[in-house]
Every structure is written in structure tokens, then in C-alpha cells.
């Protein structure tokens, strides 16, 4: 049993050394259950009442957990697979975007027509949330989908090749220092990815048209986002519907104009919108954490050492009661 607080240690010692072991056991179970129940009640009321301050605090704990667990993987020097090479960077950027959301939800202070103003930029918040949903799908696609290591390595090579080919398409006209060296490096990495793809059994068993598409990928993913929404479980939370809506903000489509009039001129409040954003991003981050700890033993051990309130937050929002053994 992991003992995290003085109160827990006192109860645990009573069970180990006390004469009334059964009573001590009941006290420990009661304490743990009461703590979890309290945390769940706090989460519920923060959401039900649109208490943004509390929701930000909860979300910050989840985000902080992602940072801590990511660092623990490398502190413990655990070996990672080829397809996991981008893990640290992706998790750090995901957590960094979460922090940007927190700062934006707290409000921007600036001078507006000679008056000090504090405004929550809900449109930037929605655009970042759309980005986070897409980042989650890529993370799930590359790292967590229930497929073989061979398939994950293949996906990673195609994903990498797509990005490198996009870079080579850029019309780099400026004669910046080491320009030639930069382009040669990209070409070298691109050739390595092509070689890895061609050496794969997946490539060699495909027809000519599919092989061509593997070597000239139009998209970073080989399967559609719709499939990933379902496989990852976030379709059940209707995150896919919000992704479509948030895309309108990113593309400055007419629905964003209508939302501006509704939010800032009629309702004059963004509490509901901010509450929804915090819920969505809490779900995404928690699901990443649960998948992460189920892949690495050292990360799972670090997770079990974390405070109960952080674990309760993660397990509530991920919709998973237990960690895989």
C-alpha cells in the first residue's frame, strides 16, 4: 500500500501494529473511500455550478500529473520503442497548450479604448481545444492504438515521411546560413523513412497503388479521424461533435460570427463555454495519462506514488475505475 499522508500513515500503522486489526482495516477503507467520495463530489459541484476557479484547479492537477509522469519515464531511463520517439515532445507540447488554456480562461488584461479591460478570449480557447483534440488523436494513433509494434513502427515512418515531404515542398528562397545543410538533413531523414517503409512487410504485401500512397502520403494518418474518435473512446463523450464546432472558429466561418454575437452581446458570459472546454481537455489529458501508465511500469509506479486527489481526478475524467494489472 502506498502511504501518502500522515493521516493515512497513522491508520496504516494501526492496522499493522494495533491489537484491533479488523477495526484498523475498516478505518483505512473508510478513510480512502471518504477521500475519493469527497474528491468526486468536488468535481461534480465544480462542473454543475460552472465554478471555473475550482475547475481550473482540478485541470491544473491533471496537467501537472502529465508533466511529472513524462519526466519520470526519462528519469528512470526506461527503454522506449522506435515508434515512441516523439513521446516526450508531444506530451510536453500537450501540457504546455493546457497551461495556455488556463491562462486564457483566467482572462486577458489590456487597455481597450483608454480603459482597462479583462476579457476571456473564448475564440482562441476554442481553437486551441480543437488543436488539442487533433493532438490527442495523433497521440492515440501513434502510441496507444491496440495494434502490433510492427504496425506502430510503420505508422510512425509514414507519419514522419509526410512531415518531411511537406517541409521539402516549402519554397525556401532565403539564403540563410546552413540552408543547404538543412535541406540535406531533411532529405536524408526522408530517404531513411522511405527505406524503412519499403523494408516493411506491410508495404511489401500491399498492391502498387497502396504502395505509392505509402511513399507519397497525403495525410499524416493512414486512417480517418472518425475511426480514431471511436477507437480511443472520446466519441462516447461527444468530443467529436465539439471538434466539428471548434473547427468553425479556426476557419473563421459564419457560425463563429453568430457565436460572437450570442456570447459577448446577448449572454455576456463565457462561463458555460469555459466549463465545457475544461471538461473536454480534462478528459483528453486523463485518457493520455491512463494509456501512458499502462505502457510503462516505471510510470505506473510513479503514478501510484502521486497524491490521491490527483489520481482521483485522472481516474474520474478518464472514465476508468482501475489500472490494468
mmCIF file of C-alpha atoms in Angstrom:
data_model
loop_
_atom_site.group_PDB
_atom_site.id
_atom_site.type_symbol
_atom_site.label_atom_id
_atom_site.label_comp_id
_atom_site.label_asym_id
_atom_site.label_seq_id
_atom_site.Cartn_x
_atom_site.Cartn_y
_atom_site.Cartn_z
ATOM 1 C CA UNK A 1 0.000 0.000 0.000
ATOM 2 C CA UNK A 2 1.269 3.493 -0.879
ATOM 3 C CA UNK A 3 1.028 5.818 2.133
ATOM 4 C CA UNK A 4 0.769 9.473 1.088
ATOM 5 C CA UNK A 5 -0.283 11.462 4.161
ATOM 6 C CA UNK A 6 0.287 11.495 7.936
ATOM 7 C CA UNK A 7 -3.362 10.541 8.450
ATOM 8 C CA UNK A 8 -3.021 7.565 6.108
ATOM 9 C CA UNK A 9 0.226 6.511 7.841
ATOM 10 C CA UNK A 10 -1.444 6.677 11.254
ATOM 11 C CA UNK A 11 -4.283 4.441 10.122
ATOM 12 C CA UNK A 12 -1.906 2.109 8.310
ATOM 13 C CA UNK A 13 0.264 1.734 11.445
ATOM 14 C CA UNK A 14 -2.845 0.997 13.488
ATOM 15 C CA UNK A 15 -3.647 -1.858 11.149
ATOM 16 C CA UNK A 16 -0.095 -3.243 11.209
ATOM 17 C CA UNK A 17 0.705 -2.884 14.903
ATOM 18 C CA UNK A 18 -2.605 -2.421 16.719
ATOM 19 C CA UNK A 19 -4.420 -5.171 18.589
ATOM 20 C CA UNK A 20 -7.668 -4.425 16.810
ATOM 21 C CA UNK A 21 -6.500 -5.101 13.266
ATOM 22 C CA UNK A 22 -10.000 -5.543 11.816
ATOM 23 C CA UNK A 23 -11.156 -2.186 13.173
ATOM 24 C CA UNK A 24 -7.993 -0.562 11.807
ATOM 25 C CA UNK A 25 -8.660 -2.092 8.403
ATOM 26 C CA UNK A 26 -12.207 -0.707 8.407
ATOM 27 C CA UNK A 27 -10.872 2.746 9.336
ATOM 28 C CA UNK A 28 -8.388 2.701 6.448
ATOM 29 C CA UNK A 29 -11.006 1.629 3.911
ATOM 30 C CA UNK A 30 -13.409 4.237 5.274
ATOM 31 C CA UNK A 31 -10.756 6.963 5.031
ATOM 32 C CA UNK A 32 -9.809 6.076 1.465
ATOM 33 C CA UNK A 33 -13.448 5.844 0.338
ATOM 34 C CA UNK A 34 -14.365 9.100 2.053
ATOM 35 C CA UNK A 35 -11.413 10.867 0.415
ATOM 36 C CA UNK A 36 -12.360 9.599 -3.027
ATOM 37 C CA UNK A 37 -16.021 10.453 -2.475
ATOM 38 C CA UNK A 38 -15.088 13.971 -1.374
ATOM 39 C CA UNK A 39 -12.943 14.472 -4.472
ATOM 40 C CA UNK A 40 -15.718 13.199 -6.738
ATOM 41 C CA UNK A 41 -18.246 15.497 -5.068
ATOM 42 C CA UNK A 42 -15.854 18.432 -5.526
ATOM 43 C CA UNK A 43 -15.518 17.600 -9.229
ATOM 44 C CA UNK A 44 -19.286 17.263 -9.651
ATOM 45 C CA UNK A 45 -20.184 20.526 -7.941
ATOM 46 C CA UNK A 46 -17.428 22.460 -9.713
ATOM 47 C CA UNK A 47 -18.831 21.277 -13.048
ATOM 48 C CA UNK A 48 -22.523 21.598 -12.137
ATOM 49 C CA UNK A 49 -22.110 25.146 -10.823
ATOM 50 C CA UNK A 50 -19.668 26.259 -13.551
ATOM 51 C CA UNK A 51 -17.153 27.081 -10.821
ATOM 52 C CA UNK A 52 -14.296 27.993 -13.129
ATOM 53 C CA UNK A 53 -11.785 28.616 -10.327
ATOM 54 C CA UNK A 54 -12.255 25.081 -8.957
ATOM 55 C CA UNK A 55 -12.290 23.553 -12.426
ATOM 56 C CA UNK A 56 -9.030 25.287 -13.308
ATOM 57 C CA UNK A 57 -7.504 23.956 -10.092
ATOM 58 C CA UNK A 58 -8.627 20.412 -10.954
ATOM 59 C CA UNK A 59 -7.397 20.726 -14.546
ATOM 60 C CA UNK A 60 -4.044 22.062 -13.381
ATOM 61 C CA UNK A 61 -3.566 18.970 -11.184
ATOM 62 C CA UNK A 62 -4.191 16.700 -14.164
ATOM 63 C CA UNK A 63 -1.816 18.672 -16.378
ATOM 64 C CA UNK A 64 0.851 18.702 -13.677
ATOM 65 C CA UNK A 65 0.470 14.923 -13.402
ATOM 66 C CA UNK A 66 1.206 14.553 -17.121
ATOM 67 C CA UNK A 67 4.413 16.590 -16.767
ATOM 68 C CA UNK A 68 5.555 14.608 -13.710
ATOM 69 C CA UNK A 69 4.859 11.217 -15.298
ATOM 70 C CA UNK A 70 6.558 12.145 -18.571
ATOM 71 C CA UNK A 71 9.669 13.244 -16.702
ATOM 72 C CA UNK A 72 9.639 10.048 -14.625
ATOM 73 C CA UNK A 73 9.941 7.921 -17.767
ATOM 74 C CA UNK A 74 13.267 9.525 -18.639
ATOM 75 C CA UNK A 75 14.474 9.834 -15.047
ATOM 76 C CA UNK A 76 14.151 6.050 -14.801
ATOM 77 C CA UNK A 77 15.887 5.631 -18.182
ATOM 78 C CA UNK A 78 13.224 3.203 -19.342
ATOM 79 C CA UNK A 79 13.776 1.907 -22.860
ATOM 80 C CA UNK A 80 11.356 3.210 -25.463
ATOM 81 C CA UNK A 81 10.366 1.694 -28.800
ATOM 82 C CA UNK A 82 11.140 3.232 -32.201
ATOM 83 C CA UNK A 83 7.563 4.468 -32.643
ATOM 84 C CA UNK A 84 7.700 6.206 -29.239
ATOM 85 C CA UNK A 85 10.475 8.625 -30.229
ATOM 86 C CA UNK A 86 8.173 11.657 -30.288
ATOM 87 C CA UNK A 87 6.529 10.820 -26.944
ATOM 88 C CA UNK A 88 8.342 13.346 -24.757
ATOM 89 C CA UNK A 89 7.903 16.234 -27.190
ATOM 90 C CA UNK A 90 4.245 15.506 -27.838
ATOM 91 C CA UNK A 91 3.375 15.188 -24.149
ATOM 92 C CA UNK A 92 5.291 18.354 -23.252
ATOM 93 C CA UNK A 93 3.553 20.353 -26.002
ATOM 94 C CA UNK A 94 0.190 18.934 -24.950
ATOM 95 C CA UNK A 95 0.774 20.022 -21.355
ATOM 96 C CA UNK A 96 2.065 23.410 -22.487
ATOM 97 C CA UNK A 97 -1.112 24.024 -24.502
ATOM 98 C CA UNK A 98 -3.132 23.094 -21.400
ATOM 99 C CA UNK A 99 -1.292 25.810 -19.480
ATOM 100 C CA UNK A 100 -2.071 28.289 -22.260
ATOM 101 C CA UNK A 101 -5.753 27.386 -21.923
ATOM 102 C CA UNK A 102 -5.618 28.017 -18.179
ATOM 103 C CA UNK A 103 -4.063 31.449 -18.700
ATOM 104 C CA UNK A 104 -6.578 32.391 -21.398
ATOM 105 C CA UNK A 105 -9.538 31.256 -19.294
ATOM 106 C CA UNK A 106 -8.317 33.437 -16.425
ATOM 107 C CA UNK A 107 -8.677 36.373 -18.821
ATOM 108 C CA UNK A 108 -6.502 38.771 -20.784
ATOM 109 C CA UNK A 109 -5.883 42.179 -19.242
ATOM 110 C CA UNK A 110 -5.222 45.021 -21.674
ATOM 111 C CA UNK A 111 -6.111 48.623 -22.489
ATOM 112 C CA UNK A 112 -9.237 48.947 -24.627
ATOM 113 C CA UNK A 113 -10.296 52.433 -25.783
ATOM 114 C CA UNK A 114 -8.445 54.071 -22.896
ATOM 115 C CA UNK A 115 -9.983 51.699 -20.343
ATOM 116 C CA UNK A 116 -8.501 48.720 -18.540
ATOM 117 C CA UNK A 117 -10.284 45.568 -19.667
ATOM 118 C CA UNK A 118 -10.162 41.897 -18.742
ATOM 119 C CA UNK A 119 -11.684 39.665 -21.394
ATOM 120 C CA UNK A 120 -11.763 35.903 -21.834
ATOM 121 C CA UNK A 121 -10.853 35.188 -25.467
ATOM 122 C CA UNK A 122 -13.189 32.239 -25.960
ATOM 123 C CA UNK A 123 -12.425 32.037 -29.688
ATOM 124 C CA UNK A 124 -8.713 31.412 -29.132
ATOM 125 C CA UNK A 125 -9.652 28.986 -26.349
ATOM 126 C CA UNK A 126 -11.906 27.033 -28.712
ATOM 127 C CA UNK A 127 -9.227 26.993 -31.425
ATOM 128 C CA UNK A 128 -6.622 25.625 -29.009
ATOM 129 C CA UNK A 129 -9.101 22.987 -27.831
ATOM 130 C CA UNK A 130 -9.601 21.913 -31.436
ATOM 131 C CA UNK A 131 -5.822 21.584 -31.727
ATOM 132 C CA UNK A 132 -5.727 19.529 -28.510
ATOM 133 C CA UNK A 133 -8.385 17.159 -29.825
ATOM 134 C CA UNK A 134 -6.359 16.617 -33.003
ATOM 135 C CA UNK A 135 -3.157 16.213 -30.969
ATOM 136 C CA UNK A 136 -4.889 13.590 -28.840
ATOM 137 C CA UNK A 137 -5.951 11.670 -31.966
ATOM 138 C CA UNK A 138 -2.382 11.675 -33.324
ATOM 139 C CA UNK A 139 -1.001 10.579 -29.933
ATOM 140 C CA UNK A 140 -3.518 7.741 -29.746
ATOM 141 C CA UNK A 141 -2.868 6.781 -33.383
ATOM 142 C CA UNK A 142 0.920 6.622 -32.966
ATOM 143 C CA UNK A 143 1.295 5.396 -29.385
ATOM 144 C CA UNK A 144 -1.801 3.807 -27.895
ATOM 145 C CA UNK A 145 -3.859 2.083 -30.590
ATOM 146 C CA UNK A 146 -4.237 -1.648 -29.941
ATOM 147 C CA UNK A 147 -2.099 -2.863 -32.836
ATOM 148 C CA UNK A 148 1.267 -4.634 -33.174
ATOM 149 C CA UNK A 149 4.622 -2.907 -32.690
ATOM 150 C CA UNK A 150 5.351 -3.573 -36.364
ATOM 151 C CA UNK A 151 2.226 -1.641 -37.376
ATOM 152 C CA UNK A 152 3.057 1.210 -34.995
ATOM 153 C CA UNK A 153 6.572 1.471 -36.418
ATOM 154 C CA UNK A 154 5.105 1.538 -39.928
ATOM 155 C CA UNK A 155 2.602 4.237 -38.984
ATOM 156 C CA UNK A 156 5.390 6.304 -37.459
ATOM 157 C CA UNK A 157 7.519 6.063 -40.606
ATOM 158 C CA UNK A 158 4.633 7.161 -42.847
ATOM 159 C CA UNK A 159 3.743 9.941 -40.389
ATOM 160 C CA UNK A 160 7.364 11.094 -40.362
ATOM 161 C CA UNK A 161 7.690 10.903 -44.153
ATOM 162 C CA UNK A 162 4.543 13.009 -44.590
ATOM 163 C CA UNK A 163 6.007 15.766 -42.426
ATOM 164 C CA UNK A 164 9.410 15.691 -44.107
ATOM 165 C CA UNK A 165 7.894 15.822 -47.592
ATOM 166 C CA UNK A 166 5.806 18.826 -46.547
ATOM 167 C CA UNK A 167 8.976 20.573 -45.397
ATOM 168 C CA UNK A 168 10.694 19.857 -48.708
ATOM 169 C CA UNK A 169 7.716 21.376 -50.558
ATOM 170 C CA UNK A 170 8.270 24.742 -48.880
ATOM 171 C CA UNK A 171 9.814 27.252 -51.233
ATOM 172 C CA UNK A 172 12.874 28.192 -49.189
ATOM 173 C CA UNK A 173 14.249 31.185 -51.072
ATOM 174 C CA UNK A 174 16.128 32.997 -48.328
ATOM 175 C CA UNK A 175 19.833 32.314 -48.288
ATOM 176 C CA UNK A 176 20.105 31.748 -44.550
ATOM 177 C CA UNK A 177 23.274 30.215 -43.080
ATOM 178 C CA UNK A 178 23.491 26.446 -43.420
ATOM 179 C CA UNK A 179 20.464 26.382 -45.773
ATOM 180 C CA UNK A 180 21.982 23.609 -47.879
ATOM 181 C CA UNK A 181 22.886 21.622 -44.774
ATOM 182 C CA UNK A 182 19.313 21.994 -43.502
ATOM 183 C CA UNK A 183 17.793 20.704 -46.753
ATOM 184 C CA UNK A 184 20.254 17.817 -46.961
ATOM 185 C CA UNK A 185 19.340 16.771 -43.428
ATOM 186 C CA UNK A 186 15.636 16.674 -44.307
ATOM 187 C CA UNK A 187 16.339 14.707 -47.499
ATOM 188 C CA UNK A 188 18.470 12.223 -45.563
ATOM 189 C CA UNK A 189 15.734 11.657 -42.967
ATOM 190 C CA UNK A 190 13.170 11.365 -45.745
ATOM 191 C CA UNK A 191 15.237 8.689 -47.511
ATOM 192 C CA UNK A 192 15.634 6.788 -44.231
ATOM 193 C CA UNK A 193 11.860 6.815 -43.700
ATOM 194 C CA UNK A 194 11.299 5.590 -47.270
ATOM 195 C CA UNK A 195 13.821 2.796 -46.737
ATOM 196 C CA UNK A 196 12.094 1.722 -43.515
ATOM 197 C CA UNK A 197 8.703 1.731 -45.231
ATOM 198 C CA UNK A 198 9.958 -0.329 -48.180
ATOM 199 C CA UNK A 199 11.519 -2.871 -45.819
ATOM 200 C CA UNK A 200 8.216 -3.370 -44.024
ATOM 201 C CA UNK A 201 6.097 -6.466 -44.566
ATOM 202 C CA UNK A 202 3.043 -4.189 -44.611
ATOM 203 C CA UNK A 203 4.418 -2.307 -47.632
ATOM 204 C CA UNK A 204 5.560 -5.423 -49.486
ATOM 205 C CA UNK A 205 2.189 -7.144 -49.104
ATOM 206 C CA UNK A 206 0.276 -4.120 -50.457
ATOM 207 C CA UNK A 207 -0.785 -3.520 -54.082
ATOM 208 C CA UNK A 208 1.057 -0.983 -56.259
ATOM 209 C CA UNK A 209 -1.452 1.834 -55.708
ATOM 210 C CA UNK A 210 -1.331 1.441 -51.937
ATOM 211 C CA UNK A 211 2.468 1.273 -52.012
ATOM 212 C CA UNK A 212 2.515 4.561 -53.931
ATOM 213 C CA UNK A 213 0.251 6.142 -51.312
ATOM 214 C CA UNK A 214 2.522 4.915 -48.514
ATOM 215 C CA UNK A 215 5.503 6.632 -50.151
ATOM 216 C CA UNK A 216 3.538 9.779 -51.035
ATOM 217 C CA UNK A 217 1.151 10.187 -48.099
ATOM 218 C CA UNK A 218 -1.469 12.922 -48.440
ATOM 219 C CA UNK A 219 -2.189 12.868 -44.726
ATOM 220 C CA UNK A 220 -0.234 12.240 -41.538
ATOM 221 C CA UNK A 221 -2.593 9.390 -40.555
ATOM 222 C CA UNK A 222 -3.430 6.273 -42.527
ATOM 223 C CA UNK A 223 -6.915 6.035 -41.015
ATOM 224 C CA UNK A 224 -9.612 8.669 -40.702
ATOM 225 C CA UNK A 225 -10.200 10.739 -37.589
ATOM 226 C CA UNK A 226 -13.737 9.329 -37.380
ATOM 227 C CA UNK A 227 -12.308 5.856 -36.716
ATOM 228 C CA UNK A 228 -9.894 7.203 -34.097
ATOM 229 C CA UNK A 229 -12.683 9.014 -32.250
ATOM 230 C CA UNK A 230 -14.431 5.669 -31.863
ATOM 231 C CA UNK A 231 -11.365 3.542 -31.054
ATOM 232 C CA UNK A 232 -9.998 5.978 -28.470
ATOM 233 C CA UNK A 233 -13.336 6.263 -26.671
ATOM 234 C CA UNK A 234 -13.740 10.036 -26.916
ATOM 235 C CA UNK A 235 -16.661 9.730 -29.342
ATOM 236 C CA UNK A 236 -18.668 8.474 -26.351
ATOM 237 C CA UNK A 237 -18.035 11.851 -24.688
ATOM 238 C CA UNK A 238 -19.287 13.676 -27.825
ATOM 239 C CA UNK A 239 -15.863 15.255 -28.244
ATOM 240 C CA UNK A 240 -16.124 14.618 -31.988
ATOM 241 C CA UNK A 241 -19.148 16.922 -32.193
ATOM 242 C CA UNK A 242 -17.332 19.735 -30.390
ATOM 243 C CA UNK A 243 -14.303 19.222 -32.657
ATOM 244 C CA UNK A 244 -16.505 19.983 -35.671
ATOM 245 C CA UNK A 245 -17.914 23.091 -33.994
ATOM 246 C CA UNK A 246 -14.488 24.345 -32.906
ATOM 247 C CA UNK A 247 -13.238 23.911 -36.475
ATOM 248 C CA UNK A 248 -15.582 26.738 -37.440
ATOM 249 C CA UNK A 249 -13.707 29.052 -35.094
ATOM 250 C CA UNK A 250 -10.337 28.046 -36.511
ATOM 251 C CA UNK A 251 -11.589 28.652 -40.068
ATOM 252 C CA UNK A 252 -13.438 31.896 -39.170
ATOM 253 C CA UNK A 253 -16.684 30.524 -40.593
ATOM 254 C CA UNK A 254 -20.083 32.176 -40.092
ATOM 255 C CA UNK A 255 -21.011 30.131 -37.038
ATOM 256 C CA UNK A 256 -18.171 31.858 -35.173
ATOM 257 C CA UNK A 257 -19.723 35.242 -36.041
ATOM 258 C CA UNK A 258 -23.064 34.111 -34.639
ATOM 259 C CA UNK A 259 -21.393 32.782 -31.507
ATOM 260 C CA UNK A 260 -19.648 36.127 -31.003
ATOM 261 C CA UNK A 261 -22.984 37.965 -31.050
ATOM 262 C CA UNK A 262 -24.560 35.419 -28.712
ATOM 263 C CA UNK A 263 -21.731 35.209 -26.175
ATOM 264 C CA UNK A 264 -20.463 38.771 -25.958
ATOM 265 C CA UNK A 265 -23.579 40.802 -26.816
ATOM 266 C CA UNK A 266 -26.530 38.762 -25.540
ATOM 267 C CA UNK A 267 -25.415 36.361 -22.788
ATOM 268 C CA UNK A 268 -22.372 38.484 -21.853
ATOM 269 C CA UNK A 269 -20.831 35.442 -20.186
ATOM 270 C CA UNK A 270 -18.439 32.667 -21.192
ATOM 271 C CA UNK A 271 -18.784 30.527 -18.059
ATOM 272 C CA UNK A 272 -20.562 27.631 -19.788
ATOM 273 C CA UNK A 273 -18.155 27.641 -22.712
ATOM 274 C CA UNK A 274 -15.080 27.705 -20.447
ATOM 275 C CA UNK A 275 -16.525 24.958 -18.256
ATOM 276 C CA UNK A 276 -17.061 22.763 -21.318
ATOM 277 C CA UNK A 277 -13.517 23.417 -22.573
ATOM 278 C CA UNK A 278 -12.048 22.456 -19.188
ATOM 279 C CA UNK A 279 -14.117 19.258 -19.175
ATOM 280 C CA UNK A 280 -13.047 18.258 -22.690
ATOM 281 C CA UNK A 281 -9.363 18.884 -22.032
ATOM 282 C CA UNK A 282 -9.542 17.107 -18.670
ATOM 283 C CA UNK A 283 -10.927 14.044 -20.478
ATOM 284 C CA UNK A 284 -8.232 14.144 -23.178
ATOM 285 C CA UNK A 285 -5.332 14.614 -20.755
ATOM 286 C CA UNK A 286 -6.598 11.954 -18.348
ATOM 287 C CA UNK A 287 -7.014 9.404 -21.128
ATOM 288 C CA UNK A 288 -3.442 10.073 -22.247
ATOM 289 C CA UNK A 289 -2.224 9.514 -18.678
ATOM 290 C CA UNK A 290 -4.120 6.232 -18.211
ATOM 291 C CA UNK A 291 -2.855 4.879 -21.539
ATOM 292 C CA UNK A 292 0.649 6.073 -20.671
ATOM 293 C CA UNK A 293 0.842 4.350 -17.275
ATOM 294 C CA UNK A 294 -0.448 1.121 -18.783
ATOM 295 C CA UNK A 295 2.526 1.019 -21.185
ATOM 296 C CA UNK A 296 5.407 1.687 -18.790
ATOM 297 C CA UNK A 297 5.934 0.031 -15.407
ATOM 298 C CA UNK A 298 8.089 2.856 -14.032
ATOM 299 C CA UNK A 299 5.446 5.418 -14.984
ATOM 300 C CA UNK A 300 2.744 3.325 -13.312
ATOM 301 C CA UNK A 301 4.823 3.146 -10.129
ATOM 302 C CA UNK A 302 5.282 6.921 -10.167
ATOM 303 C CA UNK A 303 1.552 7.367 -10.693
ATOM 304 C CA UNK A 304 0.727 5.196 -7.676
ATOM 305 C CA UNK A 305 3.019 7.372 -5.562
ATOM 306 C CA UNK A 306 1.168 10.534 -6.520
ATOM 307 C CA UNK A 307 -1.374 12.134 -4.192
ATOM 308 C CA UNK A 308 -4.836 10.592 -4.069
ATOM 309 C CA UNK A 309 -6.548 13.795 -5.189
ATOM 310 C CA UNK A 310 -4.527 13.837 -8.437
ATOM 311 C CA UNK A 311 -5.236 10.164 -9.109
ATOM 312 C CA UNK A 312 -8.935 10.641 -8.358
ATOM 313 C CA UNK A 313 -9.074 13.492 -10.864
ATOM 314 C CA UNK A 314 -7.366 11.439 -13.570
ATOM 315 C CA UNK A 315 -9.461 8.329 -12.985
ATOM 316 C CA UNK A 316 -12.723 10.264 -12.908
ATOM 317 C CA UNK A 317 -12.129 12.108 -16.154
ATOM 318 C CA UNK A 318 -10.657 9.117 -17.962
ATOM 319 C CA UNK A 319 -13.826 7.145 -17.095
ATOM 320 C CA UNK A 320 -11.684 4.219 -15.928
ATOM 321 C CA UNK A 321 -12.010 2.852 -12.412
ATOM 322 C CA UNK A 322 -8.974 0.579 -12.423
ATOM 323 C CA UNK A 323 -5.494 0.500 -13.892
ATOM 324 C CA UNK A 324 -4.637 -2.576 -15.928
ATOM 325 C CA UNK A 325 -2.507 -5.028 -13.996
#
